Amino acid sequence: MNSSLNDIGRAQAHAFYQAYKHVPFDVVYTSALNRSIESVQAFIDASIPHYIRPGLNEISWGEMDGKLATTTEHNEYKDLLARWQQGDVEFKMWGGESPVDVQKRQEPVIQEILNSNYETILMCMHGRAIRILLSLVTKTSLAEMDRFEHGNLCLYLLEGTVKEIKVISSNDQRHLLGL
């Protein structure tokens, strides 16, 4: 679903910018989805180079994208998550994507970034896709992706090289405390 930010999202984006506008980002990478771009628009407006990469888009939930789930569908979703946690990371429902599908489309973007000369990178993307990406770059099993918790406009700070990337800070939401 390609929705825009609501009032709360815009307030969170403003708080994020206020907290991190002093960081000398070399580049901004976003998914192709509106809410991702809008979340970091202030950085883009500050003339930081910006690259849109559909490979960073949120996982496709297929027929459920943008819909409120019924009780039955919610239970099927919980079963889906349990299957992923048990290692069946190629499983997908409702015509959507599996974690393996998402990771395959993320890999070229990560290689592009790792092969660049950029040192301080701001990347804005989406919940499940973040968990999958963090699994990829930290070489963590996709079955364990739910250990990477997240909230809207949280900050993950990563450091490393092509050989090893470490999570320095995770799910940091201190910049949102005043909202």
Coordinates of N, CA, C and O in Angstrom, one line a residue:
M1 N 0.9 -1.2 0.0 CA 0.0 0.0 0.0 C 0.9 1.2 0.0 O 1.8 1.3 0.8
N2 N 0.6 2.2 -0.8 CA 1.4 3.4 -1.0 C 0.7 4.6 -0.4 O 0.4 5.5 -1.2
S3 N 0.5 4.6 0.9 CA -0.2 5.7 1.5 C 0.8 6.8 1.9 O 2.0 6.6 2.0
S4 N 0.3 8.0 2.2 CA 1.1 9.1 2.7 C 1.1 9.1 4.2 O 0.3 8.4 4.8
L5 N 1.9 9.9 4.8 CA 1.9 10.0 6.3 C 0.7 10.7 6.7 O 0.2 11.6 6.1
N6 N 0.2 10.3 7.9 CA -0.9 11.1 8.6 C -0.3 12.1 9.5 O 0.9 12.3 9.5
D7 N -1.1 12.8 10.2 CA -0.6 13.9 11.1 C 0.4 13.4 12.1 O 1.4 14.0 12.4
I8 N 0.2 12.2 12.7 CA 1.1 11.6 13.6 C 2.4 11.3 12.9 O 3.5 11.6 13.5
G9 N 2.4 10.7 11.8 CA 3.6 10.4 11.0 C 4.4 11.7 10.7 O 5.6 11.7 10.7
R10 N 3.7 12.7 10.3 CA 4.3 14.0 10.0 C 5.0 14.6 11.2 O 6.1 15.1 11.2
A11 N 4.4 14.5 12.4 CA 5.0 14.9 13.6 C 6.2 14.1 14.0 O 7.2 14.6 14.4
Q12 N 6.1 12.8 13.8 CA 7.3 11.9 14.0 C 8.4 12.3 13.1 O 9.6 12.3 13.5
A13 N 8.1 12.5 11.8 CA 9.1 12.8 10.9 C 9.8 14.2 11.3 O 11.0 14.3 11.2
H14 N 9.1 15.1 11.7 CA 9.6 16.4 12.2 C 10.5 16.2 13.4 O 11.6 16.7 13.4
A15 N 10.1 15.4 14.3 CA 10.9 15.1 15.5 C 12.2 14.4 15.2 O 13.2 14.7 15.7
F16 N 12.1 13.4 14.2 CA 13.3 12.7 13.8 C 14.3 13.7 13.1 O 15.5 13.7 13.4
Y17 N 13.8 14.5 12.3 CA 14.7 15.5 11.6 C 15.3 16.4 12.7 O 16.5 16.7 12.6
Q18 N 14.5 16.9 13.6 CA 15.1 17.8 14.6 C 16.2 17.1 15.4 O 17.2 17.7 15.8
A19 N 16.0 15.8 15.7 CA 17.0 15.1 16.5 C 18.3 14.8 15.7 O 19.4 14.7 16.3
Y20 N 18.2 14.6 14.4 CA 19.3 14.1 13.6 C 19.8 15.0 12.5 O 20.6 14.6 11.7
K21 N 19.2 16.2 12.4 CA 19.6 17.1 11.3 C 21.1 17.5 11.4 O 21.7 17.9 10.4
H22 N 21.7 17.4 12.6 CA 23.1 17.7 12.7 C 24.1 16.6 12.2 O 25.3 16.9 12.0
V23 N 23.5 15.5 11.9 CA 24.4 14.4 11.4 C 24.7 14.6 9.9 O 23.8 14.9 9.1
P24 N 26.0 14.6 9.6 CA 26.4 14.8 8.2 C 26.2 13.6 7.3 O 27.1 13.0 6.9
F25 N 24.9 13.4 7.0 CA 24.6 12.2 6.1 C 25.2 12.5 4.7 O 25.0 13.6 4.2
D26 N 25.8 11.5 4.1 CA 26.3 11.6 2.8 C 25.2 11.3 1.7 O 25.3 11.8 0.6
V27 N 24.2 10.5 2.1 CA 23.2 10.1 1.2 C 22.0 9.6 1.9 O 22.1 9.2 3.1
V28 N 20.8 9.7 1.3 CA 19.6 9.1 1.8 C 19.1 8.1 0.8 O 19.0 8.3 -0.4
Y29 N 18.8 6.9 1.3 CA 18.1 5.8 0.6 C 16.8 5.6 1.1 O 16.6 5.5 2.4
T30 N 15.8 5.5 0.3 CA 14.4 5.2 0.7 C 13.8 4.1 -0.2 O 14.3 3.9 -1.3
S31 N 12.8 3.5 0.3 CA 11.9 2.7 -0.5 C 11.2 3.6 -1.5 O 11.4 4.8 -1.5
A32 N 10.4 3.0 -2.4 CA 9.7 3.8 -3.4 C 8.3 4.2 -2.8 O 7.6 4.9 -3.5
L33 N 8.0 3.9 -1.6 CA 6.7 4.1 -1.1 C 6.7 5.5 -0.4 O 7.6 6.0 0.2
N34 N 5.5 6.2 -0.6 CA 5.4 7.6 -0.2 C 5.8 7.9 1.2 O 6.5 8.8 1.5
R35 N 5.3 7.0 2.1 CA 5.5 7.3 3.5 C 7.0 7.2 3.9 O 7.4 7.9 4.8
S36 N 7.7 6.4 3.2 CA 9.2 6.3 3.4 C 9.9 7.6 3.0 O 10.7 8.2 3.8
I37 N 9.5 8.1 1.8 CA 10.1 9.3 1.3 C 9.7 10.5 2.2 O 10.6 11.4 2.6
E38 N 8.4 10.6 2.5 CA 7.9 11.7 3.3 C 8.6 11.8 4.7 O 8.7 12.8 5.3
S39 N 8.9 10.6 5.2 CA 9.5 10.5 6.6 C 10.8 11.2 6.6 O 11.2 11.7 7.7
V40 N 11.6 11.3 5.5 CA 12.9 11.9 5.5 C 13.0 13.0 4.5 O 14.1 13.5 4.2
Q41 N 11.8 13.6 4.1 CA 11.8 14.6 3.2 C 12.6 15.9 3.6 O 13.3 16.5 2.8
A42 N 12.6 16.2 4.9 CA 13.4 17.3 5.3 C 14.9 17.2 5.1 O 15.6 18.1 4.7
F43 N 15.4 15.9 5.2 CA 16.8 15.7 4.8 C 17.0 15.9 3.3 O 18.1 16.4 2.9
I44 N 16.1 15.4 2.6 CA 16.2 15.5 1.1 C 16.1 17.0 0.7 O 16.9 17.4 -0.1
D45 N 15.3 17.7 1.4 CA 15.1 19.1 1.1 C 16.4 19.9 1.5 O 16.6 21.0 1.0
A46 N 17.2 19.3 2.4 CA 18.5 19.9 2.8 C 19.6 19.6 1.8 O 20.8 19.7 2.1
S47 N 19.2 19.1 0.6 CA 20.2 18.9 -0.5 C 21.1 17.6 -0.3 O 22.1 17.6 -0.8
I48 N 20.6 16.7 0.6 CA 21.4 15.5 0.7 C 21.0 14.6 -0.5 O 19.8 14.4 -0.8
P49 N 21.9 14.0 -1.2 CA 21.5 13.1 -2.4 C 20.6 12.0 -1.9 O 20.7 11.5 -0.8
H50 N 19.6 11.8 -2.8 CA 18.5 10.8 -2.4 C 18.4 9.8 -3.5 O 18.3 10.1 -4.7
Y51 N 18.3 8.5 -3.1 CA 18.1 7.4 -4.0 C 16.9 6.6 -3.6 O 16.8 6.2 -2.5
I52 N 16.0 6.5 -4.5 CA 14.8 5.6 -4.3 C 15.1 4.2 -4.8 O 15.4 4.1 -6.0
R53 N 14.9 3.2 -4.0 CA 15.1 1.9 -4.4 C 13.9 1.0 -4.0 O 13.7 0.7 -2.8
P54 N 13.1 0.6 -5.0 CA 12.0 -0.3 -4.8 C 12.4 -1.6 -4.0 O 11.6 -2.2 -3.4
G55 N 13.7 -2.0 -4.1 CA 14.1 -3.2 -3.4 C 14.0 -3.0 -1.9 O 14.0 -4.0 -1.2
L56 N 13.8 -1.8 -1.4 CA 13.7 -1.5 0.0 C 12.2 -1.5 0.4 O 11.9 -1.2 1.6
N57 N 11.3 -1.7 -0.5 CA 9.9 -1.6 -0.2 C 9.5 -2.6 0.8 O 10.1 -3.6 1.0
E58 N 8.3 -2.3 1.5 CA 7.8 -3.2 2.5 C 7.4 -4.6 1.8 O 7.2 -4.6 0.6
I59 N 7.4 -5.6 2.6 CA 6.9 -6.9 2.1 C 5.5 -6.7 1.6 O 4.7 -6.0 2.1
S60 N 5.2 -7.4 0.5 CA 3.9 -7.4 -0.1 C 3.1 -8.4 0.7 O 3.4 -9.6 0.7
W61 N 2.0 -8.0 1.2 CA 1.0 -8.9 1.9 C -0.1 -9.4 0.9 O -1.0 -9.9 1.3
G62 N 0.2 -9.1 -0.4 CA -0.7 -9.6 -1.4 C -2.1 -9.0 -1.3 O -2.4 -7.8 -1.2
E63 N -3.1 -9.9 -1.2 CA -4.5 -9.5 -1.1 C -4.8 -8.7 0.2 O -5.8 -8.0 0.2
M64 N -4.0 -8.8 1.2 CA -4.3 -8.1 2.4 C -3.7 -6.7 2.5 O -3.9 -6.0 3.4
D65 N -2.9 -6.3 1.5 CA -2.3 -5.0 1.5 C -3.4 -3.9 1.7 O -4.3 -3.8 0.9
G66 N -3.3 -3.1 2.7 CA -4.2 -2.0 3.0 C -5.5 -2.4 3.5 O -6.4 -1.5 3.6
K67 N -5.7 -3.6 3.9 CA -7.0 -4.0 4.4 C -7.0 -4.3 5.9 O -5.9 -4.7 6.4
L68 N -8.1 -4.1 6.6 CA -8.2 -4.5 7.9 C -8.5 -6.0 8.0 O -9.4 -6.5 7.2
A69 N -7.8 -6.7 8.8 CA -7.9 -8.2 8.8 C -9.1 -8.6 9.6 O -9.4 -8.0 10.7
T70 N -9.9 -9.6 9.2 CA -10.9 -10.2 10.0 C -10.2 -11.1 11.0 O -9.0 -11.3 11.0
T71 N -11.0 -11.6 12.0 CA -10.4 -12.5 13.0 C -9.8 -13.7 12.4 O -8.7 -14.0 12.8
T72 N -10.4 -14.2 11.4 CA -9.8 -15.4 10.7 C -8.5 -15.0 10.0 O -7.5 -15.8 10.2
E73 N -8.5 -13.9 9.3 CA -7.3 -13.5 8.7 C -6.2 -13.1 9.7 O -5.0 -13.4 9.4
H74 N -6.5 -12.6 10.8 CA -5.6 -12.2 11.8 C -4.9 -13.5 12.4 O -3.7 -13.6 12.6
N75 N -5.8 -14.5 12.6 CA -5.2 -15.8 13.0 C -4.3 -16.5 12.0 O -3.3 -17.1 12.3
E76 N -4.7 -16.3 10.7 CA -3.8 -16.8 9.6 C -2.5 -16.1 9.6 O -1.4 -16.7 9.4
Y77 N -2.5 -14.8 9.9 CA -1.3 -14.0 10.0 C -0.4 -14.5 11.1 O 0.8 -14.6 10.9
K78 N -1.0 -14.8 12.3 CA -0.2 -15.3 13.4 C 0.4 -16.6 13.1 O 1.5 -16.9 13.4
D79 N -0.4 -17.4 12.3 CA 0.2 -18.7 11.9 C 1.3 -18.5 10.9 O 2.3 -19.3 10.9
L80 N 1.2 -17.5 10.0 CA 2.3 -17.2 9.1 C 3.5 -16.8 9.8 O 4.6 -17.4 9.5
L81 N 3.4 -16.0 10.8 CA 4.6 -15.6 11.6 C 5.2 -16.8 12.3 O 6.4 -16.9 12.4
A82 N 4.4 -17.6 12.9 CA 4.9 -18.8 13.5 C 5.6 -19.7 12.6 O 6.7 -20.3 12.9
R83 N 5.1 -19.9 11.4 CA 5.8 -20.7 10.4 C 7.2 -20.1 10.0 O 8.2 -20.8 9.9
W84 N 7.2 -18.7 9.9 CA 8.5 -18.1 9.6 C 9.5 -18.3 10.8 O 10.6 -18.6 10.6
Q85 N 9.0 -18.2 12.0 CA 9.8 -18.4 13.2 C 10.3 -19.9 13.3 O 11.4 -20.1 13.9
Q86 N 9.6 -20.8 12.7 CA 10.0 -22.2 12.7 C 10.9 -22.5 11.5 O 11.3 -23.6 11.4
G87 N 11.2 -21.5 10.7 CA 12.2 -21.7 9.6 C 11.6 -21.8 8.2 O 12.3 -21.9 7.3
D88 N 10.2 -21.8 8.1 CA 9.6 -21.9 6.8 C 9.5 -20.5 6.2 O 8.4 -19.9 6.0
V89 N 10.7 -19.9 5.9 CA 10.8 -18.5 5.5 C 10.5 -18.3 4.0 O 10.5 -17.1 3.5
E90 N 10.1 -19.3 3.3 CA 9.7 -19.2 1.9 C 8.2 -19.2 1.8 O 7.6 -19.0 0.7
F91 N 7.5 -19.4 2.9 CA 6.1 -19.5 3.0 C 5.5 -18.1 2.8 O 6.0 -17.1 3.3
K92 N 4.5 -17.9 2.0 CA 3.8 -16.7 1.8 C 2.3 -17.0 1.7 O 1.9 -18.1 1.3
M93 N 1.5 -16.0 2.0 CA 0.0 -16.2 2.0 C -0.6 -15.0 1.2 O 0.0 -14.0 1.0
W94 N -1.8 -15.2 0.8 CA -2.6 -14.2 0.2 C -2.0 -13.6 -1.1 O -2.2 -12.4 -1.4
G95 N -1.1 -14.3 -1.8 CA -0.5 -13.8 -3.0 C 0.6 -12.8 -2.7 O 1.0 -12.0 -3.6
G96 N 1.1 -12.8 -1.5 CA 2.2 -11.8 -1.2 C 3.6 -12.4 -1.4 O 3.8 -13.3 -2.1
E97 N 4.5 -11.8 -0.7 CA 5.9 -12.2 -0.7 C 6.3 -13.0 0.5 O 5.7 -12.8 1.6
S98 N 7.3 -13.8 0.4 CA 8.0 -14.5 1.5 C 9.1 -13.6 2.0 O 9.6 -12.8 1.2
P99 N 9.7 -13.9 3.2 CA 10.9 -13.2 3.6 C 12.1 -13.4 2.6 O 12.9 -12.5 2.3
V100 N 12.1 -14.6 2.1 CA 13.2 -14.9 1.1 C 13.0 -14.1 -0.2 O 14.0 -13.5 -0.7
D101 N 11.8 -13.9 -0.6 CA 11.5 -13.0 -1.8 C 12.0 -11.6 -1.5 O 12.7 -11.0 -2.4
V102 N 11.7 -11.1 -0.3 CA 12.1 -9.7 0.0 C 13.6 -9.6 0.1 O 14.2 -8.7 -0.4
Q103 N 14.2 -10.6 0.7 CA 15.7 -10.5 0.9 C 16.4 -10.6 -0.5 O 17.4 -9.8 -0.7
K104 N 15.8 -11.3 -1.4 CA 16.4 -11.4 -2.7 C 16.4 -10.0 -3.4 O 17.3 -9.6 -4.2
R105 N 15.3 -9.3 -3.2 CA 15.2 -7.9 -3.9 C 16.0 -6.9 -3.1 O 16.4 -5.9 -3.7
Q106 N 16.3 -7.1 -1.8 CA 17.1 -6.2 -1.1 C 18.6 -6.4 -1.4 O 19.4 -5.4 -1.3
E107 N 19.0 -7.6 -1.7 CA 20.5 -7.9 -1.8 C 21.2 -6.9 -2.8 O 22.2 -6.4 -2.5
P108 N 20.6 -6.6 -4.0 CA 21.3 -5.7 -4.9 C 21.5 -4.3 -4.4 O 22.5 -3.6 -4.6
V109 N 20.5 -3.9 -3.6 CA 20.5 -2.5 -3.0 C 21.6 -2.5 -1.9 O 22.5 -1.6 -1.9
I110 N 21.7 -3.5 -1.1 CA 22.7 -3.6 -0.1 C 24.1 -3.7 -0.7 O 25.1 -3.0 -0.3
Q111 N 24.3 -4.4 -1.8 CA 25.6 -4.5 -2.5 C 25.9 -3.1 -3.1 O 27.1 -2.7 -3.0
E112 N 24.9 -2.4 -3.6 CA 25.2 -1.1 -4.2 C 25.7 -0.2 -3.1 O 26.7 0.6 -3.2
I113 N 25.1 -0.2 -1.9 CA 25.5 0.7 -0.8 C 26.9 0.3 -0.3 O 27.7 1.1 -0.1
L114 N 27.1 -1.0 -0.1 CA 28.4 -1.5 0.4 C 29.5 -1.2 -0.6 O 30.7 -1.0 -0.1
N115 N 29.2 -1.2 -1.8 CA 30.3 -0.9 -2.8 C 30.4 0.6 -3.1 O 31.3 1.0 -3.9
S116 N 29.7 1.4 -2.5 CA 29.8 2.9 -2.7 C 30.8 3.4 -1.8 O 31.4 2.8 -0.9
N117 N 31.1 4.7 -1.9 CA 32.1 5.4 -1.1 C 31.4 6.1 0.1 O 32.0 6.9 0.8
Y118 N 30.1 6.0 0.2 CA 29.3 6.6 1.3 C 29.7 6.0 2.7 O 29.8 4.8 2.8
E119 N 29.8 6.9 3.6 CA 30.1 6.5 5.0 C 29.0 6.6 5.9 O 28.7 5.7 6.8
T120 N 28.2 7.7 5.8 CA 27.1 8.0 6.8 C 25.9 8.0 5.9 O 25.6 9.0 5.2
I121 N 25.1 7.0 6.1 CA 23.9 6.7 5.2 C 22.6 6.7 6.0 O 22.6 6.1 7.1
L122 N 21.7 7.5 5.6 CA 20.3 7.5 6.2 C 19.5 6.6 5.3 O 19.4 6.9 4.1
M123 N 18.9 5.6 5.8 CA 18.0 4.7 5.1 C 16.6 4.7 5.7 O 16.5 4.5 7.0
C124 N 15.6 4.9 5.0 CA 14.2 4.9 5.5 C 13.4 3.8 4.8 O 13.3 3.9 3.5
M125 N 12.9 2.9 5.5 CA 12.0 1.8 4.9 C 11.0 1.4 5.9 O 10.6 2.2 6.8
H126 N 10.6 0.1 5.9 CA 9.3 -0.3 6.6 C 9.6 -1.5 7.5 O 10.5 -2.3 7.3
G127 N 8.6 -1.7 8.4 CA 8.7 -2.7 9.5 C 9.3 -4.1 9.1 O 10.4 -4.5 9.6
R128 N 8.5 -4.9 8.4 CA 9.0 -6.2 8.1 C 10.2 -6.2 7.2 O 11.1 -7.0 7.4
A129 N 10.2 -5.3 6.3 CA 11.4 -5.2 5.4 C 12.7 -4.8 6.2 O 13.8 -5.3 5.9
I130 N 12.5 -4.0 7.3 CA 13.7 -3.7 8.1 C 14.2 -5.0 8.8 O 15.4 -5.2 8.8
R131 N 13.3 -5.8 9.3 CA 13.7 -7.0 10.0 C 14.4 -7.9 9.0 O 15.4 -8.6 9.4
I132 N 13.9 -8.0 7.8 CA 14.6 -8.9 6.8 C 15.9 -8.3 6.4 O 16.9 -9.1 6.3
L133 N 16.0 -7.0 6.2 CA 17.3 -6.4 5.9 C 18.3 -6.5 7.0 O 19.5 -6.9 6.8
L134 N 17.9 -6.3 8.3 CA 18.8 -6.5 9.4 C 19.3 -7.9 9.5 O 20.5 -8.2 9.8
S135 N 18.4 -8.9 9.2 CA 18.9 -10.3 9.1 C 19.9 -10.5 8.1 O 20.9 -11.2 8.3
L136 N 19.7 -9.9 6.9 CA 20.7 -10.0 5.8 C 22.0 -9.4 6.2 O 23.0 -10.1 6.0
V137 N 22.1 -8.2 6.6 CA 23.3 -7.6 6.8 C 24.1 -8.1 8.1 O 25.3 -8.0 8.1
T138 N 23.4 -8.6 9.0 CA 24.0 -9.2 10.2 C 24.2 -10.7 10.1 O 24.7 -11.3 11.1
K139 N 23.8 -11.2 9.0 CA 24.0 -12.7 8.7 C 23.2 -13.5 9.8 O 23.7 -14.5 10.3
T140 N 22.0 -13.0 10.1 CA 21.1 -13.7 11.1 C 20.1 -14.5 10.3 O 19.6 -14.0 9.2
S141 N 19.7 -15.6 10.8 CA 18.7 -16.4 10.1 C 17.4 -15.6 10.0 O 17.0 -15.0 11.0
L142 N 16.7 -15.8 8.9 CA 15.4 -15.1 8.7 C 14.4 -15.6 9.8 O 13.5 -14.9 10.1
A143 N 14.6 -16.8 10.2 CA 13.7 -17.4 11.3 C 13.8 -16.6 12.6 O 12.9 -16.6 13.4
E144 N 14.9 -15.8 12.7 CA 15.1 -15.0 13.9 C 14.8 -13.5 13.7 O 15.2 -12.7 14.5
M145 N 14.3 -13.1 12.5 CA 14.1 -11.7 12.2 C 13.3 -10.9 13.2 O 13.5 -9.7 13.4
D146 N 12.4 -11.6 13.9 CA 11.5 -10.9 14.9 C 12.3 -10.4 16.1 O 11.7 -9.6 16.9
R147 N 13.5 -10.8 16.2 CA 14.3 -10.2 17.4 C 14.7 -8.8 17.1 O 15.0 -8.0 18.0
F148 N 14.6 -8.3 15.8 CA 14.8 -6.9 15.5 C 13.5 -6.2 15.6 O 12.7 -6.1 14.7
E149 N 13.3 -5.7 16.8 CA 12.0 -4.9 17.1 C 12.1 -3.5 16.4 O 13.2 -3.0 16.2
H150 N 11.0 -3.0 16.2 CA 10.9 -1.6 15.6 C 9.6 -0.9 15.9 O 8.6 -1.5 16.2
G151 N 9.7 0.4 15.8 CA 8.6 1.3 15.9 C 8.6 2.3 14.8 O 9.7 2.5 14.2
N152 N 7.6 3.0 14.6 CA 7.6 4.0 13.6 C 8.7 5.0 13.8 O 8.8 5.5 14.9
L153 N 9.4 5.3 12.8 CA 10.5 6.3 12.8 C 11.5 6.0 13.9 O 12.1 6.9 14.5
C154 N 11.7 4.7 14.2 CA 12.8 4.4 15.2 C 14.2 4.5 14.4 O 14.2 4.6 13.2
L155 N 15.2 4.5 15.2 CA 16.6 4.6 14.6 C 17.3 3.3 14.9 O 17.4 2.9 16.1
Y156 N 17.9 2.7 13.9 CA 18.9 1.6 14.1 C 20.2 2.2 13.6 O 20.2 2.8 12.5
L157 N 21.2 2.1 14.4 CA 22.5 2.6 14.0 C 23.4 1.4 13.8 O 23.6 0.5 14.6
L158 N 23.9 1.3 12.5 CA 24.8 0.2 12.1 C 26.2 0.7 11.8 O 26.3 1.8 11.3
E159 N 27.2 -0.1 12.1 CA 28.5 0.2 11.7 C 29.2 -1.1 11.1 O 28.8 -2.2 11.5
G160 N 30.1 -0.8 10.2 CA 30.8 -2.0 9.7 C 31.4 -1.8 8.4 O 31.5 -0.7 7.8
T161 N 31.8 -2.9 7.8 CA 32.4 -3.0 6.5 C 31.7 -4.1 5.7 O 30.7 -4.7 6.2
V162 N 32.1 -4.3 4.5 CA 31.5 -5.3 3.6 C 31.6 -6.7 4.4 O 30.7 -7.5 4.2
K163 N 32.6 -6.9 5.1 CA 32.8 -8.2 5.8 C 31.9 -8.4 7.0 O 31.4 -9.5 7.3
E164 N 31.7 -7.3 7.8 CA 30.9 -7.5 9.0 C 30.2 -6.2 9.3 O 30.8 -5.1 9.4
I165 N 28.9 -6.3 9.6 CA 28.1 -5.1 10.0 C 27.5 -5.5 11.4 O 26.9 -6.6 11.6
K166 N 27.6 -4.5 12.3 CA 27.1 -4.7 13.7 C 26.0 -3.7 14.0 O 26.1 -2.5 13.5
V167 N 25.0 -4.1 14.7 CA 24.0 -3.2 15.2 C 24.5 -2.5 16.5 O 24.8 -3.2 17.5
I168 N 24.7 -1.2 16.4 CA 25.2 -0.4 17.6 C 24.1 0.0 18.5 O 24.2 0.0 19.7
S169 N 23.0 0.4 17.9 CA 21.8 0.9 18.6 C 20.5 0.4 17.9 O 20.5 0.4 16.7
S170 N 19.5 -0.1 18.6 CA 18.4 -0.6 18.0 C 17.1 0.0 18.5 O 16.9 0.3 19.7
N171 N 16.1 0.2 17.6 CA 14.8 0.6 17.9 C 14.8 1.9 18.8 O 14.0 2.0 19.7
D172 N 15.7 2.8 18.6 CA 15.8 4.0 19.4 C 14.7 4.9 19.0 O 14.6 5.4 17.8
Q173 N 13.9 5.3 20.0 CA 12.7 6.2 19.7 C 12.8 7.4 20.7 O 11.7 8.0 20.9
R174 N 13.9 7.7 21.2 CA 14.0 8.8 22.2 C 13.6 10.1 21.6 O 13.0 11.0 22.2
H175 N 13.8 10.3 20.3 CA 13.5 11.5 19.6 C 11.9 11.7 19.5 O 11.5 12.8 19.2
L176 N 11.2 10.7 19.8 CA 9.7 10.8 19.8 C 9.1 11.0 21.1 O 7.9 11.1 21.2
L177 N 9.9 11.0 22.2 CA 9.3 11.1 23.6 C 8.5 12.3 23.8 O 7.5 12.3 24.6
G178 N 8.7 13.4 23.1 CA 8.0 14.7 23.3 C 6.6 14.7 22.6 O 5.9 15.6 22.8
L179 N 6.3 13.7 21.8 CA 5.1 13.7 21.1 C 3.9 13.2 21.9 O 4.0 12.3 22.7

